[in-house]
Coordinates of C-alpha atoms in Angstrom, one line a residue:
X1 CA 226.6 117.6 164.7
X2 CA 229.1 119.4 162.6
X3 CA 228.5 120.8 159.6
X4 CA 224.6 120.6 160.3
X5 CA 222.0 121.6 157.1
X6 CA 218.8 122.2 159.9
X7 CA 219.3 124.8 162.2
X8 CA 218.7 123.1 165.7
X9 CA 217.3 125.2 168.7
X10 CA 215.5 125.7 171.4
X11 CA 212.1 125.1 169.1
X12 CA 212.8 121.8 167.2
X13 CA 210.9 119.0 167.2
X14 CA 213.1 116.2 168.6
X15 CA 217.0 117.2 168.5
X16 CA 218.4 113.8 169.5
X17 CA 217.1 110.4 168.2
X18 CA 218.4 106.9 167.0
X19 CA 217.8 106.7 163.3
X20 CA 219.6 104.4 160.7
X21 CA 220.4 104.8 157.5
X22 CA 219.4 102.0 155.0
X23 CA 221.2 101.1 151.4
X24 CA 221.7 98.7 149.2
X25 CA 225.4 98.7 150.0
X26 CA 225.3 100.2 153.5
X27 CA 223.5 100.4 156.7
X28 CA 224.3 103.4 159.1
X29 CA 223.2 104.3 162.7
X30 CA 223.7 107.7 164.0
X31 CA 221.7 110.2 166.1
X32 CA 219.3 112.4 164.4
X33 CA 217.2 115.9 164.2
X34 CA 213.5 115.5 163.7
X35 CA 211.7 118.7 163.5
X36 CA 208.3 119.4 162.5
X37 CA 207.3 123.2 161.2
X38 CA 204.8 125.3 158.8
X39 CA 206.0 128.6 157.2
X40 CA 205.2 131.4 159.6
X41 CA 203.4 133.7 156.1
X42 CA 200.3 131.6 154.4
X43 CA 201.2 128.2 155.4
X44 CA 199.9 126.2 153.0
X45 CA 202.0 123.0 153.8
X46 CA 203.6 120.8 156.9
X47 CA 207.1 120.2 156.7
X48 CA 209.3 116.9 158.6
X49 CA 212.7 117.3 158.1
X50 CA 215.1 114.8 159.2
X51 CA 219.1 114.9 159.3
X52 CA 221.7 112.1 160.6
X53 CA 224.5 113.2 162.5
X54 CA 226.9 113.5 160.0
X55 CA 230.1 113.1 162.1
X56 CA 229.6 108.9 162.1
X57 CA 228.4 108.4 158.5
X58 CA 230.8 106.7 156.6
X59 CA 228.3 106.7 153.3
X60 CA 226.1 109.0 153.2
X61 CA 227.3 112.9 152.6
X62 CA 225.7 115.7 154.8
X63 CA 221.9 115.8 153.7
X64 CA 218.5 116.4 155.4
X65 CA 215.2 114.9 154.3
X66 CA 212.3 116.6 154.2
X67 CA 207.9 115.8 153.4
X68 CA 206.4 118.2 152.4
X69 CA 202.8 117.3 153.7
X70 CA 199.3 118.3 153.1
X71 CA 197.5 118.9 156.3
X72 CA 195.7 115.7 156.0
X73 CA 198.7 113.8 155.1
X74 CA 200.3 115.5 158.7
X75 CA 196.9 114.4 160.5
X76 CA 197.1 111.0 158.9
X77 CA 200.8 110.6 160.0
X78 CA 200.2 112.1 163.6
X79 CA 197.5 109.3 164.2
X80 CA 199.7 106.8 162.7
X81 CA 202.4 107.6 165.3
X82 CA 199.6 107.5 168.0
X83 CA 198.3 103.9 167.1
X84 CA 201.8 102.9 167.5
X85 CA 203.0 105.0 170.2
X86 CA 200.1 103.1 171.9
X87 CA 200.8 99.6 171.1
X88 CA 204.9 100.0 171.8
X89 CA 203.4 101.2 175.3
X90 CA 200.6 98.3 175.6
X91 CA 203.2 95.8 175.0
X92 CA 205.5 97.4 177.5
X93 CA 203.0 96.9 180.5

């Protein structure tokens, strides 16, 4: 990614997904960042950031998302990934 707005490194989450981009006008597919984190002094928050290889967006302009999440908001996520993570796999078999 050029001109990247997350710093990528050995520590981040996922550094190479699909992802898509979805507008009203537009509808973009590019390869994506996902990283998860806490601030290292008195967390008091979760943090998912997400950021679209900006090198094939036509659109969209260099941006990352980010959630600032509560720790029960994370939890709640997490085991909302599970549940699915587990029927995409039970389907699979």
């Amino acid at each position: 990614m050029a001109d990247r707005i997350m710093r990528v490194n050995a520590y981040t989450t996922l550094d190479l997904v699909d992802a898509e981009a979805e507008g009203h006008d537009f509808d973009e597919e590019a390869y994506a960042t996902v990283n998860v984190t806490s601030p290292r002094k008195n967390p008091d928050h979760v943090e998912f950031a997400l950021e679209l290889d900006n090198t094939t967006l036509e659109t969209l302009d260099t941006h990352a998302d980010r959630l600032r999440l509560t720790p029960e908001q994370a939890r709640t996520l997490a085991a909302a990934l599970e549940s699915e993570a587990d029927a995409v796999e039970d389907a699979q078999q």
